[in-house]
Amino acid sequence: EAGVTQSPTHLIKTRGQQATLRCSPISGHTSVYWYQQALGLGLQFLLWYDEGEERNRGNFPPRFSGRQFPNYSSELNVNALELEDSALYLCASSPRLDSYNEQFFGPGTRLTVL
Amino acid sequence: AQKITQTQPGMFVQEKEAVTLDCTYDTSDQSYGLFWYKQPSSGEMIFLIYQGSYDEQNATEGRYSLNFQKARKSANLVISASQLGDSAMYFCAMRLWGTGNTGKLIFGQGTTLQVKP
């Protein structure tokens, strides 16, 4: 069974640009989560999607947004990039909204903002 | 407020010995789950073990066991017979279930474990 996949592996952008990160969950999983792991700040929850709807978002500005497609894959968009957006962005999936399951993580996208 | 505390920034252990990584949590919710993840230098988060708040027995998964002390709000990870491949960052995390389910895992700051040959 294929795990969670993310693309690209690395992304280099300059301040003010937009970044798009992609995630494909494990087959059969409907919930997708996004986390930011910035140096010195630990893992911070960004967004939760399930069945195409945004279920919850963390304490991030509106320039962080995303969506979930009918095939349950997801996209994270970061607009007007700032230097402090440089981080590892991790996507995770779990079977469904109310499942008492662990979240399975992908390998991450490392975003560098210059 | 919901919080996870890992007080050991770094730990060393000799190969083949056991090691305990500490984790304490804070929540007033009755329904929650506690997780341990391993993050090697490659960055991917690998799930290790899970303990539900209503589980009476401590969880075990191979060489990993979770020492769950609910009254003390602690969920320590015990790794037996350490291997060189266990060298990594370890994160304790919590998720609320039921009406408090926001979907998010609340992570501690992590403990870096180095296994010495």
PDB file of C-alpha atoms in Angstrom:
ATOM      1  CA  GLU A   1       0.000   0.000   0.000  1.00  0.00           C
ATOM      2  CA  ALA A   2       1.386   3.387  -0.995  1.00  0.00           C
ATOM      3  CA  GLY A   3       1.917   5.894   1.791  1.00  0.00           C
ATOM      4  CA  VAL A   4       1.214   9.602   1.852  1.00  0.00           C
ATOM      5  CA  THR A   5       3.054  11.367  -0.939  1.00  0.00           C
ATOM      6  CA  GLN A   6       3.993  15.027  -1.185  1.00  0.00           C
ATOM      7  CA  SER A   7       5.392  17.164  -3.962  1.00  0.00           C
ATOM      8  CA  PRO A   8       7.678  18.834  -4.548  1.00  0.00           C
ATOM      9  CA  THR A   9      10.370  17.611  -2.176  1.00  0.00           C
ATOM     10  CA  HIS A  10      12.054  20.997  -2.127  1.00  0.00           C
ATOM     11  CA  LEU A  11      10.789  24.403  -3.154  1.00  0.00           C
ATOM     12  CA  ILE A  12      12.736  27.634  -3.322  1.00  0.00           C
ATOM     13  CA  LYS A  13      10.883  30.923  -3.647  1.00  0.00           C
ATOM     14  CA  THR A  14      11.549  34.584  -3.065  1.00  0.00           C
ATOM     15  CA  ARG A  15       9.685  36.950  -0.764  1.00  0.00           C
ATOM     16  CA  GLY A  16       6.289  37.971  -2.064  1.00  0.00           C
ATOM     17  CA  GLN A  17       5.868  34.976  -4.365  1.00  0.00           C
ATOM     18  CA  GLN A  18       3.271  32.236  -4.014  1.00  0.00           C
ATOM     19  CA  ALA A  19       3.980  28.595  -3.193  1.00  0.00           C
ATOM     20  CA  THR A  20       1.787  25.572  -3.919  1.00  0.00           C
ATOM     21  CA  LEU A  21       2.387  22.309  -2.115  1.00  0.00           C
ATOM     22  CA  ARG A  22       0.597  19.068  -2.954  1.00  0.00           C
ATOM     23  CA  CYS A  23      -0.361  15.979  -0.973  1.00  0.00           C
ATOM     24  CA  SER A  24      -1.896  12.633  -1.877  1.00  0.00           C
ATOM     25  CA  PRO A  25      -3.319  10.664   1.066  1.00  0.00           C
ATOM     26  CA  ILE A  26      -3.255   6.945   1.568  1.00  0.00           C
ATOM     27  CA  SER A  27      -5.904   5.248  -0.549  1.00  0.00           C
ATOM     28  CA  GLY A  28      -9.206   5.164   1.330  1.00  0.00           C
ATOM     29  CA  HIS A  29      -8.313   8.019   3.676  1.00  0.00           C
ATOM     30  CA  THR A  30     -10.631  11.006   3.548  1.00  0.00           C
ATOM     31  CA  SER A  31      -8.980  13.275   6.115  1.00  0.00           C
ATOM     32  CA  VAL A  32      -5.903  15.329   5.253  1.00  0.00           C
ATOM     33  CA  TYR A  33      -3.933  17.483   7.686  1.00  0.00           C
ATOM     34  CA  TRP A  34      -1.212  20.064   7.120  1.00  0.00           C
ATOM     35  CA  TYR A  35       1.495  20.975   9.618  1.00  0.00           C
ATOM     36  CA  GLN A  36       4.351  23.456   9.578  1.00  0.00           C
ATOM     37  CA  GLN A  37       7.660  22.553  11.205  1.00  0.00           C
ATOM     38  CA  ALA A  38       9.754  25.677  11.405  1.00  0.00           C
ATOM     39  CA  LEU A  39      13.152  25.701  13.066  1.00  0.00           C
ATOM     40  CA  GLY A  40      12.782  26.319  16.772  1.00  0.00           C
ATOM     41  CA  LEU A  41       8.980  26.373  16.687  1.00  0.00           C
ATOM     42  CA  GLY A  42       8.130  22.683  16.621  1.00  0.00           C
ATOM     43  CA  LEU A  43       5.186  21.263  14.703  1.00  0.00           C
ATOM     44  CA  GLN A  44       2.249  23.603  14.309  1.00  0.00           C
ATOM     45  CA  PHE A  45      -1.154  22.561  12.989  1.00  0.00           C
ATOM     46  CA  LEU A  46      -2.227  24.419   9.856  1.00  0.00           C
ATOM     47  CA  LEU A  47      -5.329  22.881   8.311  1.00  0.00           C
ATOM     48  CA  TRP A  48      -7.655  19.883   8.404  1.00  0.00           C
ATOM     49  CA  TYR A  49      -9.752  18.771   5.449  1.00  0.00           C
ATOM     50  CA  ASP A  50     -12.246  15.977   5.301  1.00  0.00           C
ATOM     51  CA  GLU A  51     -14.584  15.027   2.463  1.00  0.00           C
ATOM     52  CA  GLY A  52     -13.659  18.181   0.602  1.00  0.00           C
ATOM     53  CA  GLU A  53     -14.456  20.562   3.433  1.00  0.00           C
ATOM     54  CA  GLU A  54     -12.182  22.568   5.683  1.00  0.00           C
ATOM     55  CA  ARG A  55     -12.864  21.285   9.203  1.00  0.00           C
ATOM     56  CA  ASN A  56     -10.431  23.351  11.205  1.00  0.00           C
ATOM     57  CA  ARG A  57      -7.510  25.696  10.776  1.00  0.00           C
ATOM     58  CA  GLY A  58      -4.691  26.635  13.100  1.00  0.00           C
ATOM     59  CA  ASN A  59      -3.509  30.055  14.128  1.00  0.00           C
ATOM     60  CA  PHE A  60      -2.073  31.147  10.793  1.00  0.00           C
ATOM     61  CA  PRO A  61      -2.824  34.220   8.667  1.00  0.00           C
ATOM     62  CA  PRO A  62      -5.300  33.978   5.764  1.00  0.00           C
ATOM     63  CA  ARG A  63      -2.485  33.900   3.207  1.00  0.00           C
ATOM     64  CA  PHE A  64      -2.185  30.239   4.173  1.00  0.00           C
ATOM     65  CA  SER A  65      -5.014  28.456   2.411  1.00  0.00           C
ATOM     66  CA  GLY A  66      -5.771  25.161   0.807  1.00  0.00           C
ATOM     67  CA  ARG A  67      -8.309  22.844  -0.630  1.00  0.00           C
ATOM     68  CA  GLN A  68      -9.171  19.192  -0.952  1.00  0.00           C
ATOM     69  CA  PHE A  69     -10.128  17.667  -4.269  1.00  0.00           C
ATOM     70  CA  PRO A  70     -12.793  15.001  -4.958  1.00  0.00           C
ATOM     71  CA  ASN A  71     -10.080  12.313  -4.991  1.00  0.00           C
ATOM     72  CA  TYR A  72      -9.099  13.506  -1.456  1.00  0.00           C
ATOM     73  CA  SER A  73      -5.724  14.872  -2.518  1.00  0.00           C
ATOM     74  CA  SER A  74      -4.974  18.304  -1.154  1.00  0.00           C
ATOM     75  CA  GLU A  75      -3.144  21.483  -1.978  1.00  0.00           C
ATOM     76  CA  LEU A  76      -1.647  24.057   0.372  1.00  0.00           C
ATOM     77  CA  ASN A  77      -1.157  27.557  -0.972  1.00  0.00           C
ATOM     78  CA  VAL A  78       0.963  30.184   0.693  1.00  0.00           C
ATOM     79  CA  ASN A  79       0.607  33.681  -0.744  1.00  0.00           C
ATOM     80  CA  ALA A  80       2.867  36.701  -0.283  1.00  0.00           C
ATOM     81  CA  LEU A  81       5.691  34.564   1.063  1.00  0.00           C
ATOM     82  CA  GLU A  82       7.702  35.873   3.981  1.00  0.00           C
ATOM     83  CA  LEU A  83      11.135  34.749   5.146  1.00  0.00           C
ATOM     84  CA  GLU A  84       9.637  33.137   8.249  1.00  0.00           C
ATOM     85  CA  ASP A  85       7.545  30.823   6.077  1.00  0.00           C
ATOM     86  CA  SER A  86      10.701  28.803   5.466  1.00  0.00           C
ATOM     87  CA  ALA A  87       9.942  25.441   7.016  1.00  0.00           C
ATOM     88  CA  LEU A  88       9.222  21.780   6.467  1.00  0.00           C
ATOM     89  CA  TYR A  89       5.558  21.338   5.556  1.00  0.00           C
ATOM     90  CA  LEU A  90       4.172  17.964   6.491  1.00  0.00           C
ATOM     91  CA  CYS A  91       0.959  16.454   5.227  1.00  0.00           C
ATOM     92  CA  ALA A  92      -0.798  13.609   7.014  1.00  0.00           C
ATOM     93  CA  SER A  93      -3.891  11.518   6.393  1.00  0.00           C
ATOM     94  CA  SER A  94      -6.239   9.349   8.411  1.00  0.00           C
ATOM     95  CA  PRO A  95      -9.188   7.136   7.470  1.00  0.00           C
ATOM     96  CA  ARG A  96     -12.086   9.450   8.177  1.00  0.00           C
ATOM     97  CA  LEU A  97     -13.407  12.293  10.263  1.00  0.00           C
ATOM     98  CA  ASP A  98     -14.228  10.372  13.395  1.00  0.00           C
ATOM     99  CA  SER A  99     -11.745   7.537  13.269  1.00  0.00           C
ATOM    100  CA  TYR A 100      -9.661   6.902  16.341  1.00  0.00           C
ATOM    101  CA  ASN A 101      -6.529   6.491  14.292  1.00  0.00           C
ATOM    102  CA  GLU A 102      -3.072   7.790  14.069  1.00  0.00           C
ATOM    103  CA  GLN A 103      -2.219  10.268  11.370  1.00  0.00           C
ATOM    104  CA  PHE A 104       0.104   8.896   8.713  1.00  0.00           C
ATOM    105  CA  PHE A 105       2.648  11.433   7.544  1.00  0.00           C
ATOM    106  CA  GLY A 106       4.258  12.063   4.214  1.00  0.00           C
ATOM    107  CA  PRO A 107       7.937  12.891   3.676  1.00  0.00           C
ATOM    108  CA  GLY A 108       7.319  16.632   3.658  1.00  0.00           C
ATOM    109  CA  THR A 109       8.067  19.578   1.404  1.00  0.00           C
ATOM    110  CA  ARG A 110      10.937  21.791   2.446  1.00  0.00           C
ATOM    111  CA  LEU A 111      10.119  25.382   1.531  1.00  0.00           C
ATOM    112  CA  THR A 112      12.898  27.940   1.475  1.00  0.00           C
ATOM    113  CA  VAL A 113      12.038  31.613   1.087  1.00  0.00           C
ATOM    114  CA  LEU A 114      14.900  33.869   0.035  1.00  0.00           C
TER     115      LEU A 114
ATOM    116  CA  ALA B   1      -5.179  24.792  27.575  1.00  0.00           C
ATOM    117  CA  GLN B   2      -4.020  21.632  25.872  1.00  0.00           C
ATOM    118  CA  LYS B   3      -0.285  21.114  26.076  1.00  0.00           C
ATOM    119  CA  ILE B   4       2.423  18.479  25.712  1.00  0.00           C
ATOM    120  CA  THR B   5       5.722  18.825  27.569  1.00  0.00           C
ATOM    121  CA  GLN B   6       8.890  16.929  26.787  1.00  0.00           C
ATOM    122  CA  THR B   7      11.576  17.998  29.230  1.00  0.00           C
ATOM    123  CA  GLN B   8      14.540  16.149  27.710  1.00  0.00           C
ATOM    124  CA  PRO B   9      15.966  18.030  24.710  1.00  0.00           C
ATOM    125  CA  GLY B  10      18.598  15.342  24.178  1.00  0.00           C
ATOM    126  CA  MET B  11      19.326  11.827  25.416  1.00  0.00           C
ATOM    127  CA  PHE B  12      22.128   9.328  24.950  1.00  0.00           C
ATOM    128  CA  VAL B  13      21.788   5.559  25.314  1.00  0.00           C
ATOM    129  CA  GLN B  14      24.167   2.702  24.783  1.00  0.00           C
ATOM    130  CA  GLU B  15      23.276   0.230  22.076  1.00  0.00           C
ATOM    131  CA  LYS B  16      21.182  -2.715  23.389  1.00  0.00           C
ATOM    132  CA  GLU B  17      20.140  -0.835  26.525  1.00  0.00           C
ATOM    133  CA  ALA B  18      16.644   0.443  27.323  1.00  0.00           C
ATOM    134  CA  VAL B  19      15.760   4.137  27.396  1.00  0.00           C
ATOM    135  CA  THR B  20      12.756   6.119  28.641  1.00  0.00           C
ATOM    136  CA  LEU B  21      11.637   9.325  26.966  1.00  0.00           C
ATOM    137  CA  ASP B  22       9.449  11.524  29.133  1.00  0.00           C
ATOM    138  CA  CYS B  23       6.155  13.114  28.170  1.00  0.00           C
ATOM    139  CA  THR B  24       3.575  14.903  30.281  1.00  0.00           C
ATOM    140  CA  TYR B  25       0.310  16.288  28.995  1.00  0.00           C
ATOM    141  CA  ASP B  26      -2.283  18.758  30.107  1.00  0.00           C
ATOM    142  CA  THR B  27      -5.954  18.605  29.251  1.00  0.00           C
ATOM    143  CA  SER B  28      -9.242  18.761  31.071  1.00  0.00           C
ATOM    144  CA  ASP B  29     -10.956  16.612  28.429  1.00  0.00           C
ATOM    145  CA  GLN B  30     -11.752  13.017  29.331  1.00  0.00           C
ATOM    146  CA  SER B  31     -11.492  11.613  25.830  1.00  0.00           C
ATOM    147  CA  TYR B  32      -8.100  11.893  24.181  1.00  0.00           C
ATOM    148  CA  GLY B  33      -5.344   9.895  22.537  1.00  0.00           C
ATOM    149  CA  LEU B  34      -1.598  10.009  23.042  1.00  0.00           C
ATOM    150  CA  PHE B  35       0.866   9.253  20.269  1.00  0.00           C
ATOM    151  CA  TRP B  36       4.581   8.871  19.838  1.00  0.00           C
ATOM    152  CA  TYR B  37       6.271   9.613  16.529  1.00  0.00           C
ATOM    153  CA  LYS B  38       9.860   9.204  15.396  1.00  0.00           C
ATOM    154  CA  GLN B  39      11.439  11.710  13.017  1.00  0.00           C
ATOM    155  CA  PRO B  40      14.754  10.654  11.464  1.00  0.00           C
ATOM    156  CA  SER B  41      16.985  13.237   9.822  1.00  0.00           C
ATOM    157  CA  SER B  42      15.117  12.655   6.547  1.00  0.00           C
ATOM    158  CA  GLY B  43      12.145  14.502   8.051  1.00  0.00           C
ATOM    159  CA  GLU B  44       9.322  11.978   7.720  1.00  0.00           C
ATOM    160  CA  MET B  45       7.229  11.386  10.851  1.00  0.00           C
ATOM    161  CA  ILE B  46       6.923   7.689  11.656  1.00  0.00           C
ATOM    162  CA  PHE B  47       4.109   6.536  13.940  1.00  0.00           C
ATOM    163  CA  LEU B  48       5.311   4.343  16.809  1.00  0.00           C
ATOM    164  CA  ILE B  49       2.590   3.763  19.374  1.00  0.00           C
ATOM    165  CA  TYR B  50      -0.831   4.934  20.551  1.00  0.00           C
ATOM    166  CA  GLN B  51      -2.599   5.040  23.930  1.00  0.00           C
ATOM    167  CA  GLY B  52      -6.239   5.982  24.349  1.00  0.00           C
ATOM    168  CA  SER B  53      -7.361   7.726  27.517  1.00  0.00           C
ATOM    169  CA  TYR B  54      -9.777   4.909  28.308  1.00  0.00           C
ATOM    170  CA  ASP B  55      -7.299   2.115  27.678  1.00  0.00           C
ATOM    171  CA  GLU B  56      -6.544   0.374  30.957  1.00  0.00           C
ATOM    172  CA  GLN B  57      -3.470  -1.457  29.790  1.00  0.00           C
ATOM    173  CA  ASN B  58      -0.263   0.139  28.621  1.00  0.00           C
ATOM    174  CA  ALA B  59       0.231  -0.019  24.873  1.00  0.00           C
ATOM    175  CA  THR B  60       3.084  -2.076  23.421  1.00  0.00           C
ATOM    176  CA  GLU B  61       4.388  -2.362  19.867  1.00  0.00           C
ATOM    177  CA  GLY B  62       7.437  -4.550  19.481  1.00  0.00           C
ATOM    178  CA  ARG B  63      10.347  -2.839  21.250  1.00  0.00           C
ATOM    179  CA  TYR B  64       8.183   0.175  22.101  1.00  0.00           C
ATOM    180  CA  SER B  65       5.975   0.439  25.135  1.00  0.00           C
ATOM    181  CA  LEU B  66       4.078   3.368  26.563  1.00  0.00           C
ATOM    182  CA  ASN B  67       4.078   3.846  30.323  1.00  0.00           C
ATOM    183  CA  PHE B  68       0.700   5.516  30.814  1.00  0.00           C
ATOM    184  CA  GLN B  69       0.041   7.059  34.226  1.00  0.00           C
ATOM    185  CA  LYS B  70      -3.256   8.852  33.882  1.00  0.00           C
ATOM    186  CA  ALA B  71      -3.373  10.395  37.362  1.00  0.00           C
ATOM    187  CA  ARG B  72       0.046  11.925  36.803  1.00  0.00           C
ATOM    188  CA  LYS B  73      -0.796  12.823  33.204  1.00  0.00           C
ATOM    189  CA  SER B  74       2.322  11.191  31.877  1.00  0.00           C
ATOM    190  CA  ALA B  75       2.867   9.002  28.819  1.00  0.00           C
ATOM    191  CA  ASN B  76       6.498   8.011  28.711  1.00  0.00           C
ATOM    192  CA  LEU B  77       7.937   6.017  25.822  1.00  0.00           C
ATOM    193  CA  VAL B  78      10.175   3.080  26.657  1.00  0.00           C
ATOM    194  CA  ILE B  79      12.439   1.701  23.949  1.00  0.00           C
ATOM    195  CA  SER B  80      13.972  -1.638  24.830  1.00  0.00           C
ATOM    196  CA  ALA B  81      17.185  -3.020  23.345  1.00  0.00           C
ATOM    197  CA  SER B  82      18.162   0.210  21.578  1.00  0.00           C
ATOM    198  CA  GLN B  83      19.552  -0.017  18.061  1.00  0.00           C
ATOM    199  CA  LEU B  84      21.705   2.427  16.112  1.00  0.00           C
ATOM    200  CA  GLY B  85      18.737   3.042  13.817  1.00  0.00           C
ATOM    201  CA  ASP B  86      16.764   4.404  16.772  1.00  0.00           C
ATOM    202  CA  SER B  87      18.827   7.602  16.662  1.00  0.00           C
ATOM    203  CA  ALA B  88      16.274  10.267  15.761  1.00  0.00           C
ATOM    204  CA  MET B  89      13.996  12.968  17.153  1.00  0.00           C
ATOM    205  CA  TYR B  90      11.009  11.631  19.094  1.00  0.00           C
ATOM    206  CA  PHE B  91       7.766  13.533  19.486  1.00  0.00           C
ATOM    207  CA  CYS B  92       4.932  12.970  21.924  1.00  0.00           C
ATOM    208  CA  ALA B  93       1.553  14.198  20.674  1.00  0.00           C
ATOM    209  CA  MET B  94      -2.044  14.389  21.842  1.00  0.00           C
ATOM    210  CA  ARG B  95      -5.351  14.573  20.045  1.00  0.00           C
ATOM    211  CA  LEU B  96      -8.734  15.208  21.617  1.00  0.00           C
ATOM    212  CA  TRP B  97     -11.633  12.997  20.610  1.00  0.00           C
ATOM    213  CA  GLY B  98     -15.357  13.565  20.973  1.00  0.00           C
ATOM    214  CA  THR B  99     -16.626  17.136  21.097  1.00  0.00           C
ATOM    215  CA  GLY B 100     -13.091  18.448  21.536  1.00  0.00           C
ATOM    216  CA  ASN B 101     -11.916  16.904  18.274  1.00  0.00           C
ATOM    217  CA  THR B 102     -10.315  19.672  16.251  1.00  0.00           C
ATOM    218  CA  GLY B 103      -8.359  17.215  14.120  1.00  0.00           C
ATOM    219  CA  LYS B 104      -5.021  18.531  15.189  1.00  0.00           C
ATOM    220  CA  LEU B 105      -2.229  16.723  16.909  1.00  0.00           C
ATOM    221  CA  ILE B 106      -0.664  18.827  19.644  1.00  0.00           C
ATOM    222  CA  PHE B 107       3.053  18.108  19.672  1.00  0.00           C
ATOM    223  CA  GLY B 108       5.720  18.448  22.308  1.00  0.00           C
ATOM    224  CA  GLN B 109       9.064  20.030  21.474  1.00  0.00           C
ATOM    225  CA  GLY B 110      10.706  16.669  20.916  1.00  0.00           C
ATOM    226  CA  THR B 111      13.636  14.709  22.339  1.00  0.00           C
ATOM    227  CA  THR B 112      16.723  13.919  20.290  1.00  0.00           C
ATOM    228  CA  LEU B 113      17.929  10.404  21.011  1.00  0.00           C
ATOM    229  CA  GLN B 114      21.412   9.286  20.112  1.00  0.00           C
ATOM    230  CA  VAL B 115      22.329   5.616  20.368  1.00  0.00           C
ATOM    231  CA  LYS B 116      26.011   4.938  20.978  1.00  0.00           C
ATOM    232  CA  PRO B 117      27.683   1.792  19.596  1.00  0.00           C
TER     233      PRO B 117
END
